[in-house]
Coordinates of C-alpha atoms in Angstrom, one line a residue:
Chain A
M103 CA -1.9 132.0 76.7
K104 CA -3.4 130.8 73.5
A105 CA -4.3 127.1 73.4
L106 CA -3.3 124.5 70.9
T107 CA -6.2 123.8 68.5
P108 CA -7.2 120.7 66.6
S109 CA -6.2 122.3 63.3
H110 CA -2.7 122.9 64.8
A111 CA -2.6 119.2 65.6
T112 CA -3.6 118.3 62.0
V113 CA -0.8 120.5 60.5
L114 CA 1.9 119.2 62.9
R115 CA 0.9 115.6 62.1
A116 CA 0.9 116.3 58.4
V117 CA 4.4 117.9 58.6
D118 CA 5.7 114.9 60.6
R119 CA 4.2 112.5 58.0
C120 CA 5.5 114.4 54.9
G121 CA 8.8 115.8 56.2
T122 CA 8.4 119.1 54.4
T123 CA 6.1 122.1 54.7
V124 CA 5.6 122.1 51.0
E125 CA 4.2 118.6 50.8
A126 CA 2.1 119.1 54.0
A127 CA 0.7 122.3 52.5
R128 CA -0.2 120.5 49.3
Q129 CA -2.0 117.7 51.2
L130 CA -3.9 120.1 53.4
H131 CA -4.7 122.6 50.7
L132 CA -3.0 125.4 52.5
T133 CA -0.1 127.7 51.5
Q134 CA 3.4 126.7 52.5
S135 CA 3.7 130.0 54.5
A136 CA 0.5 129.2 56.4
V137 CA 1.9 125.8 57.4
S138 CA 5.1 127.4 58.5
K139 CA 3.2 130.0 60.6
I140 CA 1.1 127.3 62.2
I141 CA 4.2 125.3 63.1
A142 CA 5.8 128.4 64.7
R143 CA 2.5 129.3 66.5
S144 CA 2.1 125.7 67.8
E145 CA 5.6 125.6 69.1
T146 CA 5.1 128.9 70.9
V147 CA 1.8 127.7 72.4
L148 CA 3.3 124.4 73.5
G149 CA 6.5 126.0 74.7
V150 CA 8.8 123.5 73.1
P151 CA 10.3 122.9 69.6
V152 CA 8.7 120.0 67.9
F153 CA 10.8 119.7 64.8
D154 CA 14.5 120.0 63.9
R155 CA 15.3 121.7 60.6
S156 CA 17.8 119.8 58.6
E157 CA 18.6 120.2 54.9
G158 CA 15.2 121.6 54.0
R159 CA 13.4 118.9 55.9
L160 CA 11.6 119.0 59.2
V161 CA 12.4 116.0 61.4
L162 CA 10.5 115.2 64.6
R163 CA 12.7 115.8 67.6
P164 CA 13.3 112.5 69.5
E165 CA 11.7 113.7 72.7
A166 CA 8.5 114.7 70.8
H167 CA 7.3 111.3 69.8
G168 CA 5.0 111.1 72.8
L169 CA 3.6 114.5 71.9
M170 CA 3.0 113.5 68.3
S171 CA 1.1 110.5 69.5
A172 CA -1.0 112.7 71.7
L173 CA -1.7 115.0 68.8
G174 CA -2.9 111.9 66.9
H175 CA -5.5 111.4 69.7
V176 CA -6.5 115.1 69.3
Q177 CA -7.1 114.5 65.6
D178 CA -9.0 111.2 66.3
E179 CA -11.2 112.7 69.0
W180 CA -12.0 115.9 66.9
R181 CA -12.9 113.7 63.9
A182 CA -15.2 111.6 66.2
L183 CA -16.8 114.8 67.6
R184 CA -17.5 116.1 64.1
G185 CA -19.3 112.9 63.3
A186 CA -21.2 113.1 66.6
V187 CA -22.4 116.7 65.8
G188 CA -23.8 115.3 62.6
D189 CA -25.7 112.6 64.6
L190 CA -26.9 115.3 67.0
R191 CA -28.2 117.4 64.1
S192 CA -30.0 114.5 62.5
G193 CA -31.7 113.4 65.7
R194 CA -29.8 110.1 65.7
A195 CA -27.7 110.9 68.8
L196 CA -30.5 112.2 71.1
P197 CA -33.6 110.1 70.9
L198 CA -37.0 111.7 71.2
R199 CA -38.7 109.9 74.2
I200 CA -42.5 110.0 74.2
A201 CA -44.5 108.5 77.0
S202 CA -48.1 107.7 76.3
T203 CA -50.7 105.0 76.5
P204 CA -51.0 102.4 73.7
S205 CA -54.2 103.8 72.2
I206 CA -52.8 107.3 71.9
G207 CA -49.5 105.9 70.8
Q208 CA -51.0 103.8 68.1
G209 CA -53.2 106.5 66.8
L210 CA -52.3 110.2 67.2
I211 CA -48.7 109.7 68.0
A212 CA -48.1 107.2 65.2
Q213 CA -49.5 109.7 62.7
A214 CA -47.3 112.5 64.1
I215 CA -44.2 110.3 64.1
R216 CA -44.8 109.4 60.5
R217 CA -44.7 113.1 59.6
L218 CA -41.7 113.7 61.9
V219 CA -39.6 111.0 60.2
T220 CA -40.4 112.3 56.8
D221 CA -38.6 115.5 57.7
H222 CA -36.0 113.8 59.9
P223 CA -35.4 110.4 58.4
Q224 CA -32.5 109.5 60.8
A225 CA -34.3 110.5 64.0
R226 CA -34.4 108.0 66.8
I227 CA -37.6 107.8 68.7
E228 CA -38.4 105.9 71.9
L229 CA -42.1 105.3 72.5
I230 CA -42.6 104.6 76.2
M231 CA -45.8 102.9 77.3
G232 CA -46.2 103.9 80.9
D233 CA -47.4 106.5 83.3
A234 CA -46.5 109.6 81.4
P235 CA -46.4 112.1 84.3
T236 CA -44.0 109.7 86.2
E237 CA -41.8 109.1 83.2
L238 CA -41.6 112.9 82.6
S239 CA -40.9 113.7 86.2
K240 CA -38.1 111.2 86.5
G241 CA -36.5 112.5 83.3
A242 CA -37.1 109.3 81.4
A243 CA -39.3 111.0 78.8
D244 CA -39.2 114.4 77.0
L245 CA -42.9 114.5 76.2
G246 CA -46.0 112.9 77.6
V247 CA -49.3 112.4 75.9
M248 CA -52.3 111.3 78.0
F249 CA -56.0 111.6 78.7
S250 CA -56.7 114.3 81.2
P251 CA -53.8 113.6 83.5
R252 CA -53.3 114.7 87.1
V253 CA -49.9 116.4 87.2
T254 CA -47.5 118.4 89.3
D255 CA -46.9 122.1 88.9
D256 CA -43.7 121.6 86.9
I257 CA -45.6 119.9 84.1
A258 CA -47.3 122.1 81.5
L259 CA -50.5 120.7 79.9
T260 CA -51.7 121.6 76.4
T261 CA -55.0 120.1 75.2
F262 CA -54.7 119.2 71.6
A263 CA -57.4 116.6 70.7
Q264 CA -60.8 115.4 71.8
A265 CA -62.2 111.9 71.9
S266 CA -65.0 110.1 73.7
I267 CA -65.7 107.0 75.7
I268 CA -67.1 104.2 73.6
A269 CA -68.3 100.7 74.3
L270 CA -67.1 97.5 72.5
V271 CA -69.2 94.4 72.3
R272 CA -68.9 91.1 70.4
A273 CA -70.5 91.1 66.9
D274 CA -73.0 88.4 68.1
D275 CA -74.1 90.6 71.0
P276 CA -77.8 91.7 70.9
L277 CA -76.6 95.3 71.3
A278 CA -74.2 95.1 68.4
H279 CA -76.7 96.4 65.8
R280 CA -77.8 99.4 67.9
G281 CA -74.9 101.7 67.2
R282 CA -75.3 103.4 70.5
V283 CA -75.9 102.5 74.1
S284 CA -76.5 104.2 77.5
L285 CA -74.8 103.3 80.7
P286 CA -78.1 102.2 82.4
E287 CA -78.5 99.7 79.5
L288 CA -75.2 98.1 80.6
R289 CA -76.3 97.8 84.2
D290 CA -76.4 94.0 84.1
R291 CA -73.5 93.4 81.8
R292 CA -70.0 92.2 82.9
L293 CA -67.8 95.2 82.5
I294 CA -64.1 95.3 81.6
C295 CA -62.8 98.8 82.3
F296 CA -60.2 100.9 84.0
D297 CA -59.6 101.2 87.7
R298 CA -61.2 104.5 89.1
E299 CA -58.2 105.2 91.3
K300 CA -55.3 104.4 88.9
S301 CA -56.7 105.8 85.6
P302 CA -58.1 109.3 84.7
L303 CA -60.5 107.5 82.3
G304 CA -61.5 105.1 85.0
W305 CA -62.3 108.1 87.3
L306 CA -64.3 109.8 84.5
I307 CA -66.3 106.6 83.7
A308 CA -67.0 105.9 87.4
R309 CA -68.2 109.4 87.9
A310 CA -70.6 109.0 84.9
H311 CA -71.9 105.8 86.5
E312 CA -72.6 107.6 89.8
R313 CA -74.4 110.4 88.0
A314 CA -76.6 107.8 86.3
G315 CA -77.2 106.1 89.7
I316 CA -75.4 102.9 88.8
D317 CA -72.6 101.2 90.7
Y318 CA -69.3 101.2 88.9
A319 CA -68.1 97.7 89.5
P320 CA -66.0 96.3 86.5
F321 CA -65.4 92.6 87.0
M322 CA -62.0 93.1 85.4
T323 CA -59.8 96.3 85.5
V324 CA -57.1 96.9 83.0
P325 CA -54.4 99.6 82.6
Y326 CA -54.9 100.2 78.9
S327 CA -57.7 100.2 76.3
I328 CA -55.9 97.7 74.2
S329 CA -55.7 95.2 77.0
A330 CA -59.5 95.5 77.5
A331 CA -60.1 94.9 73.8
H332 CA -58.0 91.7 73.8
L333 CA -59.8 90.4 76.9
L334 CA -63.3 90.7 75.5
A335 CA -64.0 87.0 75.0
R336 CA -67.5 86.1 76.3
Q337 CA -70.8 87.1 74.8
G338 CA -72.4 89.6 77.1
D339 CA -69.2 91.2 78.2
V340 CA -68.8 94.9 77.5
I341 CA -65.7 97.1 77.5
L342 CA -65.7 100.9 77.9
I343 CA -62.6 102.5 76.4
D344 CA -61.5 105.6 74.5
S345 CA -62.5 106.0 70.9
L346 CA -58.9 106.5 69.7
L347 CA -58.2 102.8 69.9
T348 CA -60.7 101.8 67.3
Q349 CA -59.7 104.7 65.1
A350 CA -56.1 103.3 65.1
Q351 CA -56.9 99.6 65.0
R352 CA -59.6 97.2 63.8
F353 CA -60.7 94.4 66.1
E354 CA -62.1 91.5 64.2
G355 CA -65.4 90.3 65.7
L356 CA -66.0 93.4 67.9
V357 CA -68.4 96.2 67.3
R358 CA -68.1 99.8 68.5
L359 CA -71.1 101.5 70.2
D360 CA -71.3 105.2 71.0
V361 CA -72.1 105.9 74.6
T362 CA -75.0 108.2 75.3
P363 CA -75.0 110.8 76.7
E364 CA -71.5 111.4 75.3
L365 CA -68.5 111.2 77.7
P366 CA -66.0 113.5 76.1
I367 CA -62.3 113.1 76.9
T368 CA -59.4 115.5 76.3
I369 CA -56.0 114.5 75.2
C370 CA -53.1 116.5 76.6
L371 CA -49.5 117.1 75.7
M372 CA -47.3 117.3 78.7
T373 CA -43.9 119.1 78.9
V374 CA -41.7 119.9 81.8
R375 CA -41.7 123.7 82.4
S376 CA -38.1 123.8 83.7
R377 CA -36.6 121.6 81.0
P378 CA -35.9 122.9 77.4
L379 CA -37.0 120.7 74.5
S380 CA -34.6 119.3 72.0
R381 CA -35.1 120.6 68.4
L382 CA -36.6 117.2 67.5
A383 CA -39.0 117.3 70.4
A384 CA -40.0 120.9 69.5
C385 CA -40.7 119.8 65.9
F386 CA -42.8 116.9 67.2
V387 CA -44.8 119.3 69.4
E388 CA -45.4 121.6 66.4
I389 CA -46.7 118.6 64.4
L390 CA -48.9 117.4 67.2
L391 CA -50.4 120.8 68.0
G392 CA -50.7 121.7 64.3
S393 CA -53.0 118.7 63.9
K394 CA -55.4 120.2 66.4
Chain B
M446 CA -16.5 123.7 64.3
R447 CA -14.2 126.0 66.3
L448 CA -12.5 125.1 69.5
G449 CA -13.3 128.6 71.0
A450 CA -17.1 128.1 70.4
L451 CA -16.9 124.7 71.9
Q452 CA -15.2 126.0 75.0
V453 CA -18.0 128.6 75.4
I454 CA -20.7 125.9 75.0
D455 CA -18.9 123.8 77.6
A456 CA -18.7 126.7 80.1
F457 CA -22.4 127.5 79.5
V458 CA -23.4 123.9 80.2
R459 CA -21.0 123.3 83.1
L460 CA -21.7 126.6 84.9
G461 CA -25.4 126.6 84.0
G462 CA -25.9 130.1 82.5
T463 CA -24.5 132.8 80.2
G464 CA -23.5 135.1 83.1
E465 CA -21.7 132.3 84.9
A466 CA -20.0 131.2 81.7
A467 CA -18.9 134.8 81.0
Q468 CA -17.4 135.0 84.5
G469 CA -15.7 131.7 84.1
L470 CA -14.2 132.5 80.8
G471 CA -13.3 136.1 81.7
V472 CA -15.3 137.6 78.9
S473 CA -18.5 139.7 78.7
Q474 CA -22.0 138.0 78.9
S475 CA -22.9 139.5 75.5
A476 CA -19.8 137.9 74.0
V477 CA -20.9 134.5 75.4
I478 CA -24.4 135.0 74.0
K479 CA -23.1 136.1 70.6
S480 CA -20.7 133.1 70.5
L481 CA -23.6 130.7 71.4
R482 CA -25.8 132.1 68.7
L483 CA -23.0 131.9 66.1
A484 CA -22.3 128.3 67.1
E485 CA -26.0 127.5 66.7
K486 CA -25.9 128.8 63.2
E487 CA -22.6 127.2 62.3
L488 CA -23.5 123.8 63.7
D489 CA -27.2 124.0 62.8
L490 CA -28.1 122.9 66.3
S491 CA -30.4 124.5 68.9
L492 CA -28.2 125.2 71.9
V493 CA -30.0 127.8 74.0
A494 CA -33.6 128.0 75.2
I495 CA -35.3 130.6 77.3
I496 CA -36.9 128.8 80.3
Q497 CA -38.6 130.9 82.9
G498 CA -36.9 134.1 81.6
R499 CA -33.4 132.6 81.7
L500 CA -31.1 131.3 78.9
T501 CA -30.8 127.6 79.5
P502 CA -28.8 124.9 77.8
T503 CA -30.9 122.7 75.5
P504 CA -30.6 118.9 75.5
E505 CA -28.4 119.2 72.4
A506 CA -26.0 121.6 74.3
L507 CA -25.8 119.2 77.2
E508 CA -25.1 116.3 74.8
L509 CA -22.5 118.2 72.8
S510 CA -20.7 119.2 76.0
R511 CA -20.6 115.6 77.0
L512 CA -19.4 114.4 73.6
A513 CA -16.7 117.1 73.5
R514 CA -15.0 115.8 76.7
P515 CA -12.7 113.3 75.1
A516 CA -11.5 116.0 72.6
F517 CA -10.8 118.4 75.5
S518 CA -9.0 115.7 77.3
A519 CA -6.9 114.9 74.3
L520 CA -5.9 118.5 74.0
R521 CA -5.0 118.7 77.6
R522 CA -3.0 115.5 77.2
A523 CA -1.0 117.1 74.3
H524 CA -0.2 120.2 76.4
H525 CA 0.8 117.8 79.2
E526 CA 3.2 116.0 76.8
A527 CA 4.7 119.3 75.9
D528 CA 5.1 120.2 79.5
M529 CA 6.9 116.9 80.1
I530 CA 9.3 117.6 77.3
R531 CA 10.0 121.1 78.8
V532 CA 11.0 119.6 82.2
G533 CA 13.1 116.8 80.6
M534 CA 10.6 114.0 81.3
A535 CA 9.7 113.1 77.7
D536 CA 11.1 109.7 78.2
R537 CA 9.5 108.5 81.3
L538 CA 7.8 105.5 82.8
R539 CA 4.1 106.2 83.1
I540 CA 2.0 104.4 85.7
A541 CA -1.7 104.5 86.6
T542 CA -2.9 103.2 89.9
V543 CA -6.0 102.9 92.0
P544 CA -5.4 105.1 95.1
G545 CA -5.5 102.1 97.5
L546 CA -2.3 100.7 96.0
A547 CA -0.6 104.0 95.3
H548 CA 1.1 104.3 98.7
S549 CA 1.7 100.6 99.5
I550 CA 3.2 98.4 96.9
L551 CA 4.0 101.1 94.3
P552 CA 6.6 103.3 96.1
P553 CA 9.0 100.5 97.1
A554 CA 8.7 99.0 93.6
I555 CA 9.5 102.4 92.0
A556 CA 12.4 102.9 94.4
G557 CA 13.8 99.4 93.5
A558 CA 13.3 100.0 89.8
R559 CA 15.0 103.4 89.8
S560 CA 17.9 101.9 91.7
D561 CA 18.3 99.1 89.1
L562 CA 18.1 101.7 86.4
A563 CA 20.8 103.9 88.0
D564 CA 18.3 106.5 88.9
R565 CA 17.8 107.3 85.2
A566 CA 14.1 106.6 84.9
A567 CA 11.8 109.5 85.3
V568 CA 8.4 108.3 86.6
E569 CA 4.9 109.8 86.2
V570 CA 2.2 108.3 88.4
M571 CA -1.5 109.0 87.6
F572 CA -4.5 108.1 89.8
D573 CA -8.0 107.0 88.7
H574 CA -9.4 106.1 85.2
V575 CA -6.8 103.3 85.2
R576 CA -8.3 101.4 82.3
D577 CA -8.9 104.5 80.2
H578 CA -5.4 105.7 80.7
L579 CA -4.0 102.4 79.6
S580 CA -6.3 101.9 76.6
A581 CA -5.5 105.4 75.4
N582 CA -1.8 104.6 75.6
E583 CA -1.3 107.4 78.2
V584 CA 0.4 105.0 80.6
D585 CA 2.8 102.0 80.2
L586 CA 1.6 100.1 83.3
A587 CA -1.4 100.1 85.6
I588 CA -2.2 98.5 88.9
S589 CA -5.5 97.7 90.5
Y590 CA -7.3 95.2 92.7
G591 CA -8.6 92.9 90.1
P592 CA -8.5 91.7 86.5
M593 CA -9.8 94.1 83.9
A594 CA -10.7 91.2 81.5
T595 CA -10.6 93.7 78.7
E596 CA -9.6 92.8 75.1
G597 CA -6.2 94.3 74.3
L598 CA -5.1 94.5 77.9
R599 CA -3.1 91.9 79.8
D600 CA -3.7 91.2 83.5
I601 CA -0.8 90.0 85.6
V602 CA -1.2 88.7 89.2
L603 CA 1.3 90.5 91.4
R604 CA 0.8 89.3 94.9
S605 CA -1.8 88.5 97.5
S606 CA -2.3 89.6 101.1
P607 CA -4.9 89.2 103.8
L608 CA -6.8 92.2 105.2
V609 CA -5.2 93.7 108.3
C610 CA -6.5 96.2 110.9
V611 CA -4.5 99.4 111.6
L612 CA -5.2 101.1 114.9
D613 CA -3.8 103.4 117.4
E614 CA -1.4 101.7 119.7
A615 CA -3.3 103.0 122.7
H616 CA -6.5 101.3 121.4
P617 CA -7.7 98.5 123.8
L618 CA -7.8 96.0 120.8
A619 CA -4.1 96.7 120.1
A620 CA -3.4 94.4 123.0
H621 CA -4.6 91.4 120.9
D622 CA -2.2 89.5 118.6
K623 CA -4.9 89.2 116.0
L624 CA -8.5 90.5 115.6
S625 CA -11.6 88.8 114.4
R626 CA -14.7 90.1 112.7
D627 CA -16.6 89.7 116.0
S628 CA -14.0 91.7 118.0
L629 CA -14.6 94.6 115.6
E630 CA -18.2 94.7 116.6
G631 CA -19.1 98.2 117.7
E632 CA -15.9 99.7 116.4
R633 CA -16.0 102.5 113.8
L634 CA -14.3 101.0 110.7
V635 CA -12.4 102.9 108.0
S636 CA -11.7 101.4 104.6
Y637 CA -11.7 101.9 100.8
G638 CA -14.8 102.2 98.6
P639 CA -15.0 100.1 95.4
D640 CA -12.3 101.0 92.8
G641 CA -14.8 101.1 90.0
I642 CA -12.3 99.8 87.5
S643 CA -11.5 96.2 88.0
Q644 CA -13.8 93.5 86.7
A645 CA -13.6 91.8 90.1
D646 CA -12.4 94.1 92.9
S647 CA -10.5 91.6 95.1
F648 CA -10.4 94.1 98.0
Q649 CA -14.2 94.6 98.1
D650 CA -14.6 90.9 97.6
A651 CA -12.5 90.2 100.7
L652 CA -14.4 92.7 102.7
G653 CA -17.7 91.2 101.6
R654 CA -16.6 87.6 102.3
I655 CA -15.6 88.4 105.8
G656 CA -18.9 90.2 106.4
L657 CA -17.5 93.8 106.8
S658 CA -18.8 95.5 103.6
D659 CA -21.8 97.0 105.4
R660 CA -19.9 97.8 108.5
I661 CA -17.6 100.4 107.0
A662 CA -18.5 103.8 108.5
I663 CA -15.9 105.9 106.7
T664 CA -14.7 105.2 103.2
V665 CA -11.4 106.7 102.0
R666 CA -9.5 106.6 98.8
H667 CA -5.9 106.6 100.0
T668 CA -4.1 104.3 102.4
D669 CA -2.5 107.4 104.2
S670 CA -6.0 108.8 104.9
A671 CA -7.0 105.5 106.5
C672 CA -3.8 105.4 108.6
H673 CA -4.2 109.1 109.6
L674 CA -7.8 108.5 110.8
A675 CA -6.6 105.5 112.8
R676 CA -3.8 107.6 114.3
E677 CA -6.3 110.3 115.3
G678 CA -8.3 107.6 117.0
V679 CA -11.3 108.1 114.7
G680 CA -11.6 104.4 114.0
I681 CA -9.9 101.2 113.0
A682 CA -8.6 101.0 109.4
V683 CA -9.3 97.8 107.6
V684 CA -6.8 97.7 104.7
D685 CA -4.8 95.2 102.7
G686 CA -1.6 93.8 104.2
F687 CA 0.5 95.5 101.5
V688 CA 0.4 98.6 103.7
I689 CA 2.9 97.1 106.1
S690 CA 5.7 97.6 103.6
S691 CA 4.9 101.3 103.1
G692 CA 6.0 102.9 106.4
L693 CA 2.6 104.5 106.7
T694 CA 1.8 102.4 109.7
Q695 CA 4.8 103.7 111.7
G696 CA 3.6 104.3 115.3
L697 CA 0.4 102.4 114.7
A698 CA -0.5 98.9 115.6
V699 CA -1.1 96.5 112.7
R700 CA -3.0 93.3 113.5
P701 CA -4.0 90.5 111.2
L702 CA -7.7 90.0 110.6
D703 CA -8.4 86.4 111.5
E704 CA -9.7 84.2 108.6
S705 CA -9.4 87.0 106.2
P706 CA -9.7 86.2 102.5
L707 CA -6.8 87.3 100.3
V708 CA -6.7 90.6 98.5
T709 CA -4.8 90.3 95.1
A710 CA -3.0 93.1 93.4
F711 CA -2.9 93.0 89.6
A712 CA -0.7 94.8 87.0
H713 CA -2.0 95.5 83.6
H714 CA -0.4 96.5 80.3
R715 CA -1.4 96.7 76.7
D716 CA -1.2 93.5 74.9
G717 CA 0.9 93.3 71.7
A718 CA 3.4 96.0 72.0
P719 CA 6.4 94.8 74.2
L720 CA 7.0 96.6 77.4
D721 CA 10.1 98.8 77.4
H722 CA 13.0 98.1 79.6
A723 CA 12.1 100.4 82.5
A724 CA 8.5 99.1 82.6
R725 CA 9.8 95.5 82.7
V726 CA 12.1 96.3 85.6
L727 CA 9.3 98.0 87.5
L728 CA 7.0 95.0 86.8
E729 CA 9.6 92.6 88.3
H730 CA 9.7 94.7 91.4
L731 CA 5.9 94.8 91.6
V732 CA 5.8 91.0 91.4
G733 CA 8.5 90.8 94.0
T734 CA 11.2 89.3 91.8
G735 CA 13.2 92.5 91.4
T736 CA 16.8 92.5 92.5

């Protein structure tokens, strides 16, 4: 059996309101015969007569008041759904959720978001600062961006940018004017850096220390580069972080030093293999990878 | 936006693939794929993605299917109203209830109301989604275990009752006049889960206050299930005392639970519009003031 459609509901409601098929047709921009046909079809589909015909007018049958009210709900819900489809198309209904670290978020991702919102001005975006592989695995994020992450098989990695480890010192530090520094030169300095177990960058920096024959023993470990930059208070302290942070943000009173030999790092985009991307997420990926 | 296309998207999402959707809708797989592609074009949305060689719903398709649920529900409701007209029940009293009260205080109240109304009132009882049914004007009255505290809905206290234990007459504890929390130690207990509707579920509150919430081994939705399980000797049912008036406990022992907090049943109706005569009569019977 055919089902009642929302357009049937609209016509029945208009006829109830207007009392004649002629006026309902005029209001709905349909022909009078189309309206009559829809009434007949609707009554067949519903299996009950909805209107009585009396002196050229259509009068709602007394028992059909509840039905007419239900048809009003159909109209309301259908209208709401149309609006929701518009929101879905514009990206307002389904936010793009990106998990990353602050330094990547403030640099590469911020630039890509700027380009995304130019094309999709109504898009909603949720930038999550947290462990990207975890956020992706638990479904809290659509995309992850991170430095050389360790991931499970279900997460696909695409390398799209390179950076390197740099050192930050205070402007009044004797090293400040050098422009570059090696790890052995930092041997006696108080180091603010990442935990070797919790952070891929921490692991990379620790391994470089070991290769240089130096103990990796930061006096303070931090989760993010930006935390380290804010904690550099005392002359003589040094922080080792990724170069993206200083590209995205200036830190008054701090000076950047290149680390020699260079410690390159790769920045990876993470997607879940078994989960399709929304159109907005796919556009973002295109922008991000296009900027390689 | 066409209803047919939306039904295909919904089947694709619910059943998880184009082959499954085709089977569910009784059409060919190629018809499903064609319909999805047309819908993508018409709605300007990405609905299908190929993941590991399989056509899979995109996040937009999942969201669209979720958003379409109220519209499908409204259409079903319209068909239901037409069915009610066909069977002569257009003018009926519509009641929504949580399952726990459906077979205790409601049936005698309906019987009393129908008697007062000379058996003229047709009645439709719906379970679940009590607040939604009431807010959407799909029912005239609703009953649950607590206040809804929702704007536009009025809460009316019906009556209160302590918790009782229902058990097989042959059960050793049936020899006691009343049971305490301690005497239930080691027994398998059967009771209701939270109704998920009331702002404050007085049944769950009573269970919690007497310290039995984490002791329930089997949760049921209906009073009759609880009583049947007790009759089969599966365990002791801990239910509200309203059950005594239902006849469901026939052949079973019902024992008061010592120091039980009270469980309160509430009625709810939409504020503003006056209740019609039949609903008012039923409400009087639910409160216990009916003739």
